[in-house]
Amino acid sequence: MSSPSIFQDTSQLNPILADFLTEVDPKLLDEGWGFEVAKGVDYGQTDQSMVNHVRNGVFALARLNEIVPAFGAYELDDAELRRAVALFVIHDLHKSRDEETTAKTEYDIDGDEVENLVDATGVGEFAPSLRIEDFHACTVDHENSWKANPEQSTRAYDRLRPFVRLADAFASCETPESAASERNERALDAAYPGVDLELRHHVLDDVKGVFTNLLNGVAARELNDRAGYELLLIYQDGCVYVTDSDHPQPAIDEGFVDALYTRLTEEIGASHPAYEDRQQLAQNLGVRSQGFYAINDQDFFYAGAPNILLAVTVKATQDADPDADPTDSMRETMELLNERLSNDIDATTRVAPGYARLAYTIKRAFVDPLVDADALDGDALTETCQLFGLDSEIIDGLRALRADDEVSLTAGGKWDYGYAIGQHIADMVRREGWSPPVEPLAEFLLERLEERAPDWREVVMAEHAGEFETELTAYIADVLTVDGHVAEDAGRTDLLTDPFDEHHATRRGKTCTFCNRGTTSGRKGDMKAPKSLTTFQAGYSNRIPADASKPEELLACIPCQVEFSLRETGATRREAGRLFIHLVPDYFYTPTMWSLYDGQIFTRFTGEAMTRIGRLASAVFDATAGGHPDRTSGESFADILGEAAWHEDGGRSMLEQLGQGFDSESQFGTRTLSFYKPQDNETEFQFFGVFLGLSVAAAMGMRAYISQSPLPDLRGRDFKEMARLDAGFTRVADLYGQEIPLSVLRERLGAAAALVQLGYELEMDDARFPKYLRVTRNKALPGSHLLKKAARDADDGSAPSYLLEEADFLDRHASQQSRTTTARHTTTTEQ
């Protein structure tokens, strides 16, 4: 019986991919391929496990088969695709052999070896039309090199060889640039002769998280619309596309950058339910004493001008309460207006005052910018009245009041003309029978704006989000390259401050604390994020400037502010002192694989997720050390994810992803998990944070960068190991290592899991783990030492025999890592 897949629902997938994930992929994990090296740092390559190498190739091949028919290329039928997938699964048999081989002997593979692997992986049942001879031909002839053995080929493999080599070519590419290489184009030509297919790519020279995910998605859709680029692969910092020679490269000019920004603002508003939830947006509106609603300019960027107008309408409708009494000031003003105007304002309730707030807010936030930009011909009072449909007699009366020196309707910043407009709105709502009035009233205003100022959206957005537009277009132009062409000359990059010069001149001046990038503003005030974001920034503790008396006031550029705002929408935790687990694909997703990860794995890590550390350690040990005779690795990988994100009673809230609720179709690239728990001391806090981070990354098949910074200081391309710990993890790095290659990840994780189980056997107290870490560093046999102590502390004096395997594993691997670390520290000191 096969182990469960880490993906819970494959019913919506292509049946071939669904069968691969449920029938084959778990068996690859059972074979230990989650920790088996396909590409590794020992050979100067970026770490990639065998299971991820296979997943990459299988899903890339399936994606190609889906999109190339649009360019006139041959589409494999279901039977052919199934056979190609099965062959690709076992193509690297030589890498999974236990015995040492040389370049001359690594392809000396006999039929029995092939048959054993075919049975173990289940590909024989997956593609029953293939013979062992076909699989054998693949294992000895899949490389396009002198080491291949074409004389041992078969007709079935000859037909599918180009597709197996094509899958292998893409599966081995560490970056978008390498995936779009001439080598891969030649592989495309071999698989699809007679069709001039080309590979294109875009790259982002900066990774923040949700924001760059959204920018990735926007760039992909814009390139598809402009130049017919079909999305093939998704990397952390870019994408790879397939097109043909009939689709020329688009111009990376100012128009392209502006189009990306416009599309970004539009799609951000649709990417999360919160930005379209008028009720929730209305809750963000504060009432100023002058009688208008305070709107954060940032809200225009995230939600868009129409949604803000709708939110203001919701708030005003709530405040237009027929059962509430007006204040004396309100009553006096309404009675004054009744004496001077032709309409009768009801001064006994708060209906007119509630709608008056709507009128004043619309005037300030929408009409004033349109008047200033000459998008409307009249003055603000006249245009506001006409927008709401007041008749000319009332408008003339309000103008007369404005000219009357004995009457002041604007004292102290008020705009008491709004009471007359408010009564008109109330009469209109009653007359039209709008119940509830929110939607029809908002639609009425939107239609009137379209009629009177067709470009009102652009003008209003420029007024409230103009600073965002200036800096974000400069940012996009600065970080984006398309097909190797830089867009920096197309944007406003000349407005960006130089980080070195600014930092040197003002010590902490106009340079972002988080990404060290320049900004388009020369004022510190523009870099102070709204107060709501400071709690999110409080998690950043690794590089707070020494002279920062108020770390909650860290200066952030607008792209970083946007990132924090998006995370504020997509997360619930705000505690200071967290750790951040930046998960990097190994090496890429296809659109299908991204959808699976985002919809079925990342989504588990919500604010409600709990972690059962003891059970998690048991599952990790089973997966890494084979600790339980009745359990398989694939089953343990599924258990790891289940225990790390437990959604039933028990456990502790520790892990949460920072992009919850965002539409997976709108963005793609990377994910960040936030780790938090009450800490007894920094060492135990970091130990458990790294343990959870590495455990989850290994179970998902992700690479990981674990940091105290909420933004990744390194992109995945900046380190080659499977996992990297940022600075500040010195004490726990003695066990884990600072750089953790895939070749040792199994042992490091297994040792940490063993330590957790032995430590909890002694006492369920996290505070003791710094002491246990010292044991692993100072004792030759740390596992035996802790097991002996557990036996001595037991009530009956007997040793807990169920932990013998954990103690033995810790003896063999933790002490070896400690000796390596100690030797490295000693060598560094001597130098």
mmCIF file of C-alpha atoms in Angstrom, residues 49-286:
data_model
loop_
_atom_site.group_PDB
_atom_site.id
_atom_site.type_symbol
_atom_site.label_atom_id
_atom_site.label_comp_id
_atom_site.label_asym_id
_atom_site.label_seq_id
_atom_site.Cartn_x
_atom_site.Cartn_y
_atom_site.Cartn_z
ATOM 1 C CA SER A 49 16.832 16.433 -4.012
ATOM 2 C CA MET A 50 16.031 13.515 -6.263
ATOM 3 C CA VAL A 51 12.302 13.810 -5.547
ATOM 4 C CA ASN A 52 12.295 17.491 -6.455
ATOM 5 C CA HIS A 53 14.324 16.824 -9.582
ATOM 6 C CA VAL A 54 11.671 14.329 -10.637
ATOM 7 C CA ARG A 55 8.774 16.611 -9.676
ATOM 8 C CA ASN A 56 10.341 19.486 -11.604
ATOM 9 C CA GLY A 57 10.788 17.436 -14.755
ATOM 10 C CA VAL A 58 7.391 15.740 -14.621
ATOM 11 C CA PHE A 59 5.420 18.945 -14.102
ATOM 12 C CA ALA A 60 7.504 20.927 -16.607
ATOM 13 C CA LEU A 61 6.896 18.254 -19.239
ATOM 14 C CA ALA A 62 3.166 18.221 -18.500
ATOM 15 C CA ARG A 63 3.006 22.013 -18.678
ATOM 16 C CA LEU A 64 4.841 22.054 -22.007
ATOM 17 C CA ASN A 65 2.470 19.454 -23.372
ATOM 18 C CA GLU A 66 -0.395 21.713 -22.357
ATOM 19 C CA ILE A 67 0.822 24.939 -23.975
ATOM 20 C CA VAL A 68 2.854 24.014 -27.085
ATOM 21 C CA PRO A 69 -0.149 22.974 -29.233
ATOM 22 C CA ALA A 70 -1.103 26.679 -29.364
ATOM 23 C CA PHE A 71 2.124 27.195 -31.355
ATOM 24 C CA GLY A 72 1.459 24.300 -33.713
ATOM 25 C CA ALA A 73 3.658 21.762 -31.906
ATOM 26 C CA TYR A 74 2.847 18.091 -31.458
ATOM 27 C CA GLU A 75 0.902 17.214 -28.295
ATOM 28 C CA LEU A 76 1.624 13.891 -26.606
ATOM 29 C CA ASP A 77 -1.535 11.912 -26.072
ATOM 30 C CA ASP A 78 -2.328 10.682 -22.569
ATOM 31 C CA ALA A 79 -0.682 7.301 -23.089
ATOM 32 C CA GLU A 80 2.507 8.863 -24.473
ATOM 33 C CA LEU A 81 2.685 11.444 -21.677
ATOM 34 C CA ARG A 82 2.207 8.718 -19.081
ATOM 35 C CA ARG A 83 5.053 6.693 -20.571
ATOM 36 C CA ALA A 84 7.332 9.752 -20.775
ATOM 37 C CA VAL A 85 6.657 10.555 -17.112
ATOM 38 C CA ALA A 86 7.361 6.966 -16.045
ATOM 39 C CA LEU A 87 10.644 6.901 -17.953
ATOM 40 C CA PHE A 88 11.736 10.225 -16.519
ATOM 41 C CA VAL A 89 11.115 9.043 -12.950
ATOM 42 C CA ILE A 90 13.822 6.385 -13.193
ATOM 43 C CA HIS A 91 16.180 8.169 -15.608
ATOM 44 C CA ASP A 92 18.705 8.992 -12.849
ATOM 45 C CA LEU A 93 19.021 5.474 -11.457
ATOM 46 C CA HIS A 94 22.805 5.854 -11.466
ATOM 47 C CA LYS A 95 22.541 8.631 -8.844
ATOM 48 C CA SER A 96 20.603 6.482 -6.393
ATOM 49 C CA ARG A 97 23.021 3.547 -6.371
ATOM 50 C CA ASP A 98 24.771 2.734 -3.111
ATOM 51 C CA GLU A 99 28.044 1.568 -4.606
ATOM 52 C CA GLU A 100 30.777 3.926 -5.705
ATOM 53 C CA THR A 101 31.033 4.419 -9.461
ATOM 54 C CA THR A 102 33.191 6.402 -11.837
ATOM 55 C CA ALA A 103 32.307 8.410 -14.918
ATOM 56 C CA LYS A 104 33.116 5.318 -16.967
ATOM 57 C CA THR A 105 31.078 2.854 -14.922
ATOM 58 C CA GLU A 106 28.070 4.840 -13.652
ATOM 59 C CA TYR A 107 25.976 3.692 -16.623
ATOM 60 C CA ASP A 108 26.965 0.041 -16.293
ATOM 61 C CA ILE A 109 23.457 -0.869 -15.173
ATOM 62 C CA ASP A 110 21.968 -4.342 -15.496
ATOM 63 C CA GLY A 111 18.330 -5.288 -15.966
ATOM 64 C CA ASP A 112 17.842 -6.509 -12.397
ATOM 65 C CA GLU A 113 18.765 -3.091 -10.996
ATOM 66 C CA VAL A 114 16.255 -1.453 -13.288
ATOM 67 C CA GLU A 115 13.523 -3.939 -12.436
ATOM 68 C CA ASN A 116 14.050 -3.408 -8.700
ATOM 69 C CA LEU A 117 13.738 0.366 -9.083
ATOM 70 C CA VAL A 118 10.702 0.084 -11.350
ATOM 71 C CA ASP A 119 8.970 -2.073 -8.737
ATOM 72 C CA ALA A 120 10.002 0.173 -5.840
ATOM 73 C CA THR A 121 8.764 3.378 -7.503
ATOM 74 C CA GLY A 122 5.586 1.888 -8.948
ATOM 75 C CA VAL A 123 6.218 3.221 -12.451
ATOM 76 C CA GLY A 124 5.616 -0.209 -13.956
ATOM 77 C CA GLU A 125 2.001 -0.087 -12.788
ATOM 78 C CA PHE A 126 1.796 3.634 -13.615
ATOM 79 C CA ALA A 127 2.722 2.936 -17.268
ATOM 80 C CA PRO A 128 2.001 -0.769 -17.849
ATOM 81 C CA SER A 129 2.624 -0.590 -21.605
ATOM 82 C CA LEU A 130 6.366 -0.065 -21.014
ATOM 83 C CA ARG A 131 8.708 -3.054 -20.801
ATOM 84 C CA ILE A 132 11.726 -3.417 -18.562
ATOM 85 C CA GLU A 133 13.855 -3.073 -21.684
ATOM 86 C CA ASP A 134 12.361 0.403 -22.252
ATOM 87 C CA PHE A 135 13.164 1.472 -18.708
ATOM 88 C CA HIS A 136 16.667 0.014 -19.007
ATOM 89 C CA ALA A 137 17.269 1.933 -22.237
ATOM 90 C CA CYS A 138 16.279 5.140 -20.457
ATOM 91 C CA THR A 139 18.656 4.610 -17.534
ATOM 92 C CA VAL A 140 21.665 4.082 -19.789
ATOM 93 C CA ASP A 141 20.856 6.483 -22.633
ATOM 94 C CA HIS A 142 19.047 9.541 -21.244
ATOM 95 C CA GLU A 143 22.137 11.774 -21.358
ATOM 96 C CA ASN A 144 22.970 13.549 -24.570
ATOM 97 C CA SER A 145 26.705 12.867 -24.143
ATOM 98 C CA TRP A 146 29.471 10.389 -24.858
ATOM 99 C CA LYS A 147 28.398 8.384 -21.816
ATOM 100 C CA ALA A 148 25.082 7.423 -23.420
ATOM 101 C CA ASN A 149 24.446 3.927 -24.728
ATOM 102 C CA PRO A 150 22.162 4.343 -27.763
ATOM 103 C CA GLU A 151 22.906 0.829 -28.925
ATOM 104 C CA GLN A 152 20.817 -0.480 -25.993
ATOM 105 C CA SER A 153 17.767 1.592 -26.921
ATOM 106 C CA THR A 154 14.288 0.381 -27.830
ATOM 107 C CA ARG A 155 11.697 1.659 -30.248
ATOM 108 C CA ALA A 156 9.446 2.928 -27.436
ATOM 109 C CA TYR A 157 12.305 4.799 -25.794
ATOM 110 C CA ASP A 158 13.589 6.172 -29.110
ATOM 111 C CA ARG A 159 10.185 7.784 -29.606
ATOM 112 C CA LEU A 160 10.179 9.418 -26.148
ATOM 113 C CA ARG A 161 13.900 10.095 -25.636
ATOM 114 C CA PRO A 162 13.660 13.796 -26.672
ATOM 115 C CA PHE A 163 10.918 14.411 -24.094
ATOM 116 C CA VAL A 164 12.838 12.692 -21.285
ATOM 117 C CA ARG A 165 15.914 14.767 -22.103
ATOM 118 C CA LEU A 166 13.790 17.897 -22.332
ATOM 119 C CA ALA A 167 12.301 17.254 -18.875
ATOM 120 C CA ASP A 168 15.790 16.630 -17.505
ATOM 121 C CA ALA A 169 17.094 19.845 -19.052
ATOM 122 C CA PHE A 170 14.443 21.993 -17.386
ATOM 123 C CA ALA A 171 14.565 20.111 -14.067
ATOM 124 C CA SER A 172 18.247 20.976 -13.684
ATOM 125 C CA CYS A 173 17.979 24.772 -14.131
ATOM 126 C CA GLU A 174 18.630 26.810 -10.994
ATOM 127 C CA THR A 175 17.524 30.230 -12.290
ATOM 128 C CA PRO A 176 15.191 31.683 -14.929
ATOM 129 C CA GLU A 177 18.220 32.740 -16.963
ATOM 130 C CA SER A 178 19.612 29.201 -17.130
ATOM 131 C CA ALA A 179 16.180 27.751 -17.929
ATOM 132 C CA ALA A 180 15.836 30.085 -20.917
ATOM 133 C CA SER A 181 19.246 29.127 -22.288
ATOM 134 C CA GLU A 182 20.162 28.103 -25.810
ATOM 135 C CA ARG A 183 20.800 24.583 -24.520
ATOM 136 C CA ASN A 184 17.160 24.246 -23.515
ATOM 137 C CA GLU A 185 15.985 25.756 -26.787
ATOM 138 C CA ARG A 186 17.941 23.033 -28.606
ATOM 139 C CA ALA A 187 16.189 20.457 -26.418
ATOM 140 C CA LEU A 188 12.856 22.045 -27.387
ATOM 141 C CA ASP A 189 13.781 21.837 -31.073
ATOM 142 C CA ALA A 190 14.641 18.145 -30.689
ATOM 143 C CA ALA A 191 11.315 17.389 -28.986
ATOM 144 C CA TYR A 192 9.213 19.607 -31.252
ATOM 145 C CA PRO A 193 10.854 19.651 -34.704
ATOM 146 C CA GLY A 194 9.465 21.933 -37.343
ATOM 147 C CA VAL A 195 8.232 24.512 -34.827
ATOM 148 C CA ASP A 196 10.362 27.543 -33.961
ATOM 149 C CA LEU A 197 9.756 27.628 -30.203
ATOM 150 C CA GLU A 198 11.649 30.146 -28.118
ATOM 151 C CA LEU A 199 12.201 30.583 -24.384
ATOM 152 C CA ARG A 200 11.849 33.969 -22.721
ATOM 153 C CA HIS A 201 12.128 35.079 -19.106
ATOM 154 C CA HIS A 202 11.825 37.905 -16.622
ATOM 155 C CA VAL A 203 13.801 38.340 -13.403
ATOM 156 C CA LEU A 204 13.296 40.497 -10.312
ATOM 157 C CA ASP A 205 16.484 41.706 -8.664
ATOM 158 C CA ASP A 206 14.785 41.872 -5.259
ATOM 159 C CA VAL A 207 12.531 39.566 -3.246
ATOM 160 C CA LYS A 208 10.257 40.792 -0.481
ATOM 161 C CA GLY A 209 7.401 38.308 -0.293
ATOM 162 C CA VAL A 210 3.742 38.908 -1.085
ATOM 163 C CA PHE A 211 4.493 42.122 -3.002
ATOM 164 C CA THR A 212 7.067 40.560 -5.323
ATOM 165 C CA ASN A 213 4.767 37.548 -5.747
ATOM 166 C CA LEU A 214 2.075 39.914 -6.991
ATOM 167 C CA LEU A 215 4.598 41.701 -9.214
ATOM 168 C CA ASN A 216 5.653 38.335 -10.656
ATOM 169 C CA GLY A 217 2.037 37.574 -11.509
ATOM 170 C CA VAL A 218 1.404 41.002 -13.006
ATOM 171 C CA ALA A 219 4.527 40.770 -15.186
ATOM 172 C CA ALA A 220 3.519 37.304 -16.409
ATOM 173 C CA ARG A 221 0.032 38.393 -17.413
ATOM 174 C CA GLU A 222 1.228 41.627 -19.040
ATOM 175 C CA LEU A 223 3.826 39.739 -21.083
ATOM 176 C CA ASN A 224 1.173 37.269 -22.158
ATOM 177 C CA ASP A 225 -1.177 40.046 -23.260
ATOM 178 C CA ARG A 226 1.492 42.104 -25.016
ATOM 179 C CA ALA A 227 3.665 39.425 -26.574
ATOM 180 C CA GLY A 228 1.916 36.071 -26.292
ATOM 181 C CA TYR A 229 4.352 34.682 -23.701
ATOM 182 C CA GLU A 230 2.977 31.449 -22.192
ATOM 183 C CA LEU A 231 4.006 30.899 -18.579
ATOM 184 C CA LEU A 232 6.059 27.734 -18.105
ATOM 185 C CA LEU A 233 8.115 27.938 -14.902
ATOM 186 C CA ILE A 234 7.847 30.052 -11.756
ATOM 187 C CA TYR A 235 10.996 30.793 -9.751
ATOM 188 C CA GLN A 236 11.303 32.742 -6.520
ATOM 189 C CA ASP A 237 12.522 35.784 -8.440
ATOM 190 C CA GLY A 238 11.170 35.441 -11.945
ATOM 191 C CA CYS A 239 9.400 33.363 -14.566
ATOM 192 C CA VAL A 240 10.181 31.460 -17.768
ATOM 193 C CA TYR A 241 7.938 31.492 -20.819
ATOM 194 C CA VAL A 242 7.448 29.675 -24.109
ATOM 195 C CA THR A 243 6.638 31.551 -27.307
ATOM 196 C CA ASP A 244 7.607 31.394 -30.961
ATOM 197 C CA SER A 245 9.316 33.622 -33.481
ATOM 198 C CA ASP A 246 5.984 35.183 -34.495
ATOM 199 C CA HIS A 247 5.872 36.915 -31.097
ATOM 200 C CA PRO A 248 8.639 39.544 -30.933
ATOM 201 C CA GLN A 249 10.063 40.724 -27.649
ATOM 202 C CA PRO A 250 8.084 43.610 -26.145
ATOM 203 C CA ALA A 251 9.703 47.001 -25.663
ATOM 204 C CA ILE A 252 10.714 47.486 -22.031
ATOM 205 C CA ASP A 253 9.954 51.163 -22.025
ATOM 206 C CA GLU A 254 8.133 53.701 -19.885
ATOM 207 C CA GLY A 255 4.786 52.584 -21.232
ATOM 208 C CA PHE A 256 5.496 49.002 -20.198
ATOM 209 C CA VAL A 257 6.498 50.016 -16.660
ATOM 210 C CA ASP A 258 3.456 52.272 -16.303
ATOM 211 C CA ALA A 259 1.215 49.458 -17.523
ATOM 212 C CA LEU A 260 2.693 47.124 -14.908
ATOM 213 C CA TYR A 261 2.041 49.672 -12.167
ATOM 214 C CA THR A 262 -1.543 50.279 -13.289
ATOM 215 C CA ARG A 263 -2.199 46.580 -13.496
ATOM 216 C CA LEU A 264 -0.556 46.054 -10.102
ATOM 217 C CA THR A 265 -2.860 48.549 -8.389
ATOM 218 C CA GLU A 266 -5.901 47.020 -10.054
ATOM 219 C CA GLU A 267 -4.976 43.439 -9.252
ATOM 220 C CA ILE A 268 -3.914 44.077 -5.669
ATOM 221 C CA GLY A 269 -7.429 45.335 -5.029
ATOM 222 C CA ALA A 270 -8.847 42.070 -6.370
ATOM 223 C CA SER A 271 -6.235 39.772 -4.847
ATOM 224 C CA HIS A 272 -7.664 39.602 -1.327
ATOM 225 C CA PRO A 273 -11.264 39.663 -0.067
ATOM 226 C CA ALA A 274 -10.392 42.333 2.503
ATOM 227 C CA TYR A 275 -9.771 44.914 -0.218
ATOM 228 C CA GLU A 276 -13.236 44.392 -1.668
ATOM 229 C CA ASP A 277 -15.001 44.025 1.671
ATOM 230 C CA ARG A 278 -16.702 47.400 2.025
ATOM 231 C CA GLN A 279 -17.760 46.642 5.591
ATOM 232 C CA GLN A 280 -14.186 45.948 6.641
ATOM 233 C CA LEU A 281 -12.866 48.981 4.778
ATOM 234 C CA ALA A 282 -15.535 51.111 6.464
ATOM 235 C CA GLN A 283 -14.232 50.015 9.860
ATOM 236 C CA ASN A 284 -10.888 51.596 8.978
ATOM 237 C CA LEU A 285 -12.502 55.013 8.531
ATOM 238 C CA GLY A 286 -12.178 57.348 11.481
#
